Every structure is written in structure tokens, then in C-alpha cells.
C-alpha atoms as an extended CHARMM CRD file, in Angstrom:
* protein
*
       114  EXT
         1         1  MET       CA             82.5690000000       -8.3520000000        5.3190000000  PROA      1               0.0000000000
         2         2  ARG       CA             82.0530000000       -5.0680000000        7.1450000000  PROA      2               0.0000000000
         3         3  PHE       CA             82.6420000000       -3.1470000000        3.9050000000  PROA      3               0.0000000000
         4         4  ILE       CA             79.8990000000       -5.0930000000        2.1220000000  PROA      4               0.0000000000
         5         5  ILE       CA             77.4800000000       -4.4820000000        4.9870000000  PROA      5               0.0000000000
         6         6  GLU       CA             78.3240000000       -0.7660000000        4.8710000000  PROA      6               0.0000000000
         7         7  ILE       CA             77.5880000000       -0.6690000000        1.1260000000  PROA      7               0.0000000000
         8         8  LEU       CA             74.2770000000       -2.4750000000        1.6020000000  PROA      8               0.0000000000
         9         9  LEU       CA             73.2300000000       -0.1650000000        4.4540000000  PROA      9               0.0000000000
        10        10  THR       CA             74.1780000000        2.9350000000        2.4680000000  PROA      10              0.0000000000
        11        11  GLY       CA             72.1320000000        1.6450000000       -0.4590000000  PROA      11              0.0000000000
        12        12  LEU       CA             69.2260000000        1.0580000000        1.9250000000  PROA      12              0.0000000000
        13        13  ALA       CA             69.6170000000        4.6030000000        3.2670000000  PROA      13              0.0000000000
        14        14  PHE       CA             69.4520000000        5.9860000000       -0.2880000000  PROA      14              0.0000000000
        15        15  PHE       CA             66.4480000000        3.8080000000       -1.0800000000  PROA      15              0.0000000000
        16        16  ILE       CA             64.5920000000        4.9890000000        2.0370000000  PROA      16              0.0000000000
        17        17  GLY       CA             65.7000000000        8.5790000000        1.4290000000  PROA      17              0.0000000000
        18        18  ALA       CA             64.3460000000        8.4790000000       -2.1130000000  PROA      18              0.0000000000
        19        19  LYS       CA             60.9790000000        7.3330000000       -0.7580000000  PROA      19              0.0000000000
        20        20  LEU       CA             60.9080000000       10.0900000000        1.8810000000  PROA      20              0.0000000000
        21        21  VAL       CA             62.1500000000       13.0780000000       -0.1450000000  PROA      21              0.0000000000
        22        22  PRO       CA             59.7460000000       14.4290000000       -2.7580000000  PROA      22              0.0000000000
        23        23  GLY       CA             61.4030000000       14.9840000000       -6.1170000000  PROA      23              0.0000000000
        24        24  VAL       CA             63.8060000000       12.0360000000       -5.8050000000  PROA      24              0.0000000000
        25        25  SER       CA             63.2300000000        8.6310000000       -7.3720000000  PROA      25              0.0000000000
        26        26  ILE       CA             65.2910000000        5.4500000000       -7.5520000000  PROA      26              0.0000000000
        27        27  ASP       CA             64.1220000000        2.4410000000       -9.5450000000  PROA      27              0.0000000000
        28        28  GLY       CA             64.7310000000       -0.3390000000       -7.0240000000  PROA      28              0.0000000000
        29        29  TYR       CA             67.1430000000       -1.2840000000       -4.2790000000  PROA      29              0.0000000000
        30        30  GLY       CA             69.8530000000       -2.5070000000       -6.6640000000  PROA      30              0.0000000000
        31        31  ASN       CA             69.9700000000        0.8670000000       -8.3740000000  PROA      31              0.0000000000
        32        32  ALA       CA             70.1290000000        2.5310000000       -4.9530000000  PROA      32              0.0000000000
        33        33  ILE       CA             73.2470000000        0.4900000000       -4.1610000000  PROA      33              0.0000000000
        34        34  ILE       CA             74.8150000000        1.4600000000       -7.4990000000  PROA      34              0.0000000000
        35        35  ALA       CA             73.9290000000        5.1300000000       -6.9180000000  PROA      35              0.0000000000
        36        36  SER       CA             75.4320000000        5.0850000000       -3.4310000000  PROA      36              0.0000000000
        37        37  ILE       CA             78.6390000000        3.4840000000       -4.7150000000  PROA      37              0.0000000000
        38        38  LEU       CA             78.9110000000        6.0730000000       -7.5060000000  PROA      38              0.0000000000
        39        39  ILE       CA             78.2860000000        8.9360000000       -5.0650000000  PROA      39              0.0000000000
        40        40  ALA       CA             80.9530000000        7.5430000000       -2.7480000000  PROA      40              0.0000000000
        41        41  LEU       CA             83.4270000000        7.2880000000       -5.6390000000  PROA      41              0.0000000000
        42        42  ALA       CA             82.5970000000       10.8110000000       -6.8270000000  PROA      42              0.0000000000
        43        43  ASN       CA             83.0670000000       12.1400000000       -3.2860000000  PROA      43              0.0000000000
        44        44  ALA       CA             86.3620000000       10.2740000000       -2.9360000000  PROA      44              0.0000000000
        45        45  THR       CA             87.8100000000       11.6090000000       -6.1910000000  PROA      45              0.0000000000
        46        46  ILE       CA             86.2590000000       14.8130000000       -7.5050000000  PROA      46              0.0000000000
        47        47  GLY       CA             84.8530000000       15.7920000000       -4.1130000000  PROA      47              0.0000000000
        48        48  PHE       CA             88.2540000000       15.3840000000       -2.4570000000  PROA      48              0.0000000000
        49        49  ILE       CA             89.9140000000       17.6540000000       -5.0120000000  PROA      49              0.0000000000
        50        50  LEU       CA             87.1620000000       20.2560000000       -4.6440000000  PROA      50              0.0000000000
        51        51  ARG       CA             87.4300000000       20.1280000000       -0.8520000000  PROA      51              0.0000000000
        52        52  LEU       CA             91.1750000000       20.7070000000       -1.0560000000  PROA      52              0.0000000000
        53        53  LEU       CA             90.6980000000       23.6910000000       -3.3590000000  PROA      53              0.0000000000
        54        54  THR       CA             87.9250000000       25.2050000000       -1.2390000000  PROA      54              0.0000000000
        55        55  PHE       CA             89.4490000000       24.4980000000        2.1830000000  PROA      55              0.0000000000
        56        56  PRO       CA             89.7890000000       28.1560000000        3.2570000000  PROA      56              0.0000000000
        57        57  ILE       CA             86.1870000000       28.9310000000        2.3240000000  PROA      57              0.0000000000
        58        58  ASN       CA             85.0360000000       25.6720000000        3.8780000000  PROA      58              0.0000000000
        59        59  PHE       CA             86.8320000000       26.5800000000        7.1020000000  PROA      59              0.0000000000
        60        60  LEU       CA             85.1830000000       30.0150000000        7.2040000000  PROA      60              0.0000000000
        61        61  THR       CA             81.6990000000       28.6310000000        6.5010000000  PROA      61              0.0000000000
        62        62  LEU       CA             82.0480000000       25.8280000000        9.0880000000  PROA      62              0.0000000000
        63        63  GLY       CA             81.6820000000       23.0220000000        6.5390000000  PROA      63              0.0000000000
        64        64  LEU       CA             78.8220000000       24.4020000000        4.4530000000  PROA      64              0.0000000000
        65        65  VAL       CA             80.9180000000       24.2250000000        1.2810000000  PROA      65              0.0000000000
        66        66  SER       CA             81.6200000000       20.5520000000        1.9750000000  PROA      66              0.0000000000
        67        67  PHE       CA             77.8760000000       19.9070000000        2.1750000000  PROA      67              0.0000000000
        68        68  ILE       CA             77.3430000000       21.7710000000       -1.1100000000  PROA      68              0.0000000000
        69        69  ILE       CA             80.0530000000       19.6460000000       -2.7470000000  PROA      69              0.0000000000
        70        70  THR       CA             78.2660000000       16.4850000000       -1.5550000000  PROA      70              0.0000000000
        71        71  VAL       CA             75.0070000000       17.7660000000       -3.0540000000  PROA      71              0.0000000000
        72        72  LEU       CA             76.8140000000       18.4900000000       -6.3250000000  PROA      72              0.0000000000
        73        73  MET       CA             78.1610000000       14.9180000000       -6.3520000000  PROA      73              0.0000000000
        74        74  ILE       CA             74.5730000000       13.6460000000       -5.9410000000  PROA      74              0.0000000000
        75        75  LEU       CA             73.5350000000       15.7880000000       -8.9010000000  PROA      75              0.0000000000
        76        76  LEU       CA             76.4900000000       14.4540000000      -10.9140000000  PROA      76              0.0000000000
        77        77  VAL       CA             75.4060000000       10.8580000000      -10.2960000000  PROA      77              0.0000000000
        78        78  ASP       CA             71.8490000000       11.8910000000      -11.1870000000  PROA      78              0.0000000000
        79        79  LYS       CA             73.1350000000       12.9420000000      -14.6100000000  PROA      79              0.0000000000
        80        80  MET       CA             75.0860000000        9.6710000000      -14.9730000000  PROA      80              0.0000000000
        81        81  MET       CA             72.2310000000        7.2880000000      -14.1260000000  PROA      81              0.0000000000
        82        82  THR       CA             68.8370000000        7.0760000000      -15.7750000000  PROA      82              0.0000000000
        83        83  SER       CA             67.3270000000        5.0930000000      -12.8890000000  PROA      83              0.0000000000
        84        84  PHE       CA             68.2030000000        7.7440000000      -10.2710000000  PROA      84              0.0000000000
        85        85  ASN       CA             66.5070000000       11.1120000000      -10.6730000000  PROA      85              0.0000000000
        86        86  THR       CA             66.3540000000       14.2940000000       -8.6230000000  PROA      86              0.0000000000
        87        87  SER       CA             64.2520000000       17.3250000000       -9.4350000000  PROA      87              0.0000000000
        88        88  GLY       CA             67.0080000000       19.8010000000       -8.6120000000  PROA      88              0.0000000000
        89        89  PHE       CA             69.4450000000       21.1630000000       -6.0450000000  PROA      89              0.0000000000
        90        90  ILE       CA             66.9410000000       21.4620000000       -3.1870000000  PROA      90              0.0000000000
        91        91  ALA       CA             65.7450000000       17.8470000000       -3.5630000000  PROA      91              0.0000000000
        92        92  ALA       CA             69.3660000000       16.6380000000       -3.6820000000  PROA      92              0.0000000000
        93        93  ALA       CA             70.1620000000       18.6920000000       -0.5580000000  PROA      93              0.0000000000
        94        94  PHE       CA             67.2370000000       17.1680000000        1.3310000000  PROA      94              0.0000000000
        95        95  LEU       CA             68.3070000000       13.7150000000        0.1330000000  PROA      95              0.0000000000
        96        96  ALA       CA             71.8360000000       14.3080000000        1.4660000000  PROA      96              0.0000000000
        97        97  ILE       CA             70.4270000000       15.3630000000        4.8520000000  PROA      97              0.0000000000
        98        98  VAL       CA             67.9940000000       12.4340000000        5.0700000000  PROA      98              0.0000000000
        99        99  VAL       CA             70.6600000000        9.8950000000        4.0510000000  PROA      99              0.0000000000
       100       100  ALA       CA             73.0780000000       11.2940000000        6.6460000000  PROA      100             0.0000000000
       101       101  LEU       CA             70.3930000000       11.0300000000        9.3480000000  PROA      101             0.0000000000
       102       102  ILE       CA             69.4660000000        7.4660000000        8.3400000000  PROA      102             0.0000000000
       103       103  LYS       CA             73.1350000000        6.4200000000        8.3270000000  PROA      103             0.0000000000
       104       104  ALA       CA             73.5300000000        7.9790000000       11.7950000000  PROA      104             0.0000000000
       105       105  ILE       CA             70.5590000000        5.9320000000       13.0150000000  PROA      105             0.0000000000
       106       106  PHE       CA             72.0460000000        2.7690000000       11.4940000000  PROA      106             0.0000000000
       107       107  SER       CA             75.3500000000        3.5640000000       13.1910000000  PROA      107             0.0000000000
       108       108  ALA       CA             73.6850000000        4.1440000000       16.5480000000  PROA      108             0.0000000000
       109       109  VAL       CA             71.6350000000        0.9570000000       16.3530000000  PROA      109             0.0000000000
       110       110  GLY       CA             74.4220000000       -1.2410000000       14.9890000000  PROA      110             0.0000000000
       111       111  GLY       CA             77.1910000000        0.2480000000       17.0650000000  PROA      111             0.0000000000
       112       112  GLU       CA             80.7080000000        1.0590000000       15.9470000000  PROA      112             0.0000000000
       113       113  LYS       CA             83.4460000000       -1.4860000000       16.4810000000  PROA      113             0.0000000000
       114       114  ASP       CA             87.0680000000       -0.4500000000       16.3370000000  PROA      114             0.0000000000
């Protein structure tokens, strides 16, 4: 049940983020959920491999490369979906920041249970 709630809240964060960030559009909440699931899958597979390969650089840049990989995964999902569009790297970067902040707010309000 917690997993489903997490998916729904992440989709809501993407939906809100798309409304807040200029240059990003998502056609409805359902497509936001699909986009968030695809981004999570891309981060778990391709992103994981890229993070392993770039670990030394990521360590030296204090995680900046990991953020860039997340933005690239957003751009990859943008190319996969017609209902999710970004205007470029900068818009995807702002979307990643806004979604992370919204998810942090959701986590603070909802609380974390172990």
C-alpha cells in the first residue's frame, strides 16, 4: 500500500512541477504518474549503470554528476512520451529540483515510518 501511495505522490509532484516550471508540460495527472514511473525505472537501470561508471567524478563533484544523470533520465523519458514535453536541459533541471523539493515537503508533512 505504501508503494502505491509513493507512486501517486511522485506523480502529483511531477504534475505540480510541470505546472510550476516554464517549458515543461504534462497532459494530465495519469500521464504524470506514467512519466514518474518511467523516470524511476530509467534511474534504476540506466542511471544506476551510469552512476557506477562515473563514481570517481561524482565523488569529486559532490554529487553534481548524479544530478546531471537524473536530468538526462528526465530528457530520455521526454523523448519516449508524447504527452510529457520539456523545452531542454535547463527546464528538465528545474523540474528535477522542483520535484525533489515537493517530494521533501510531502515527506515532511506525511512523516517517515520505519
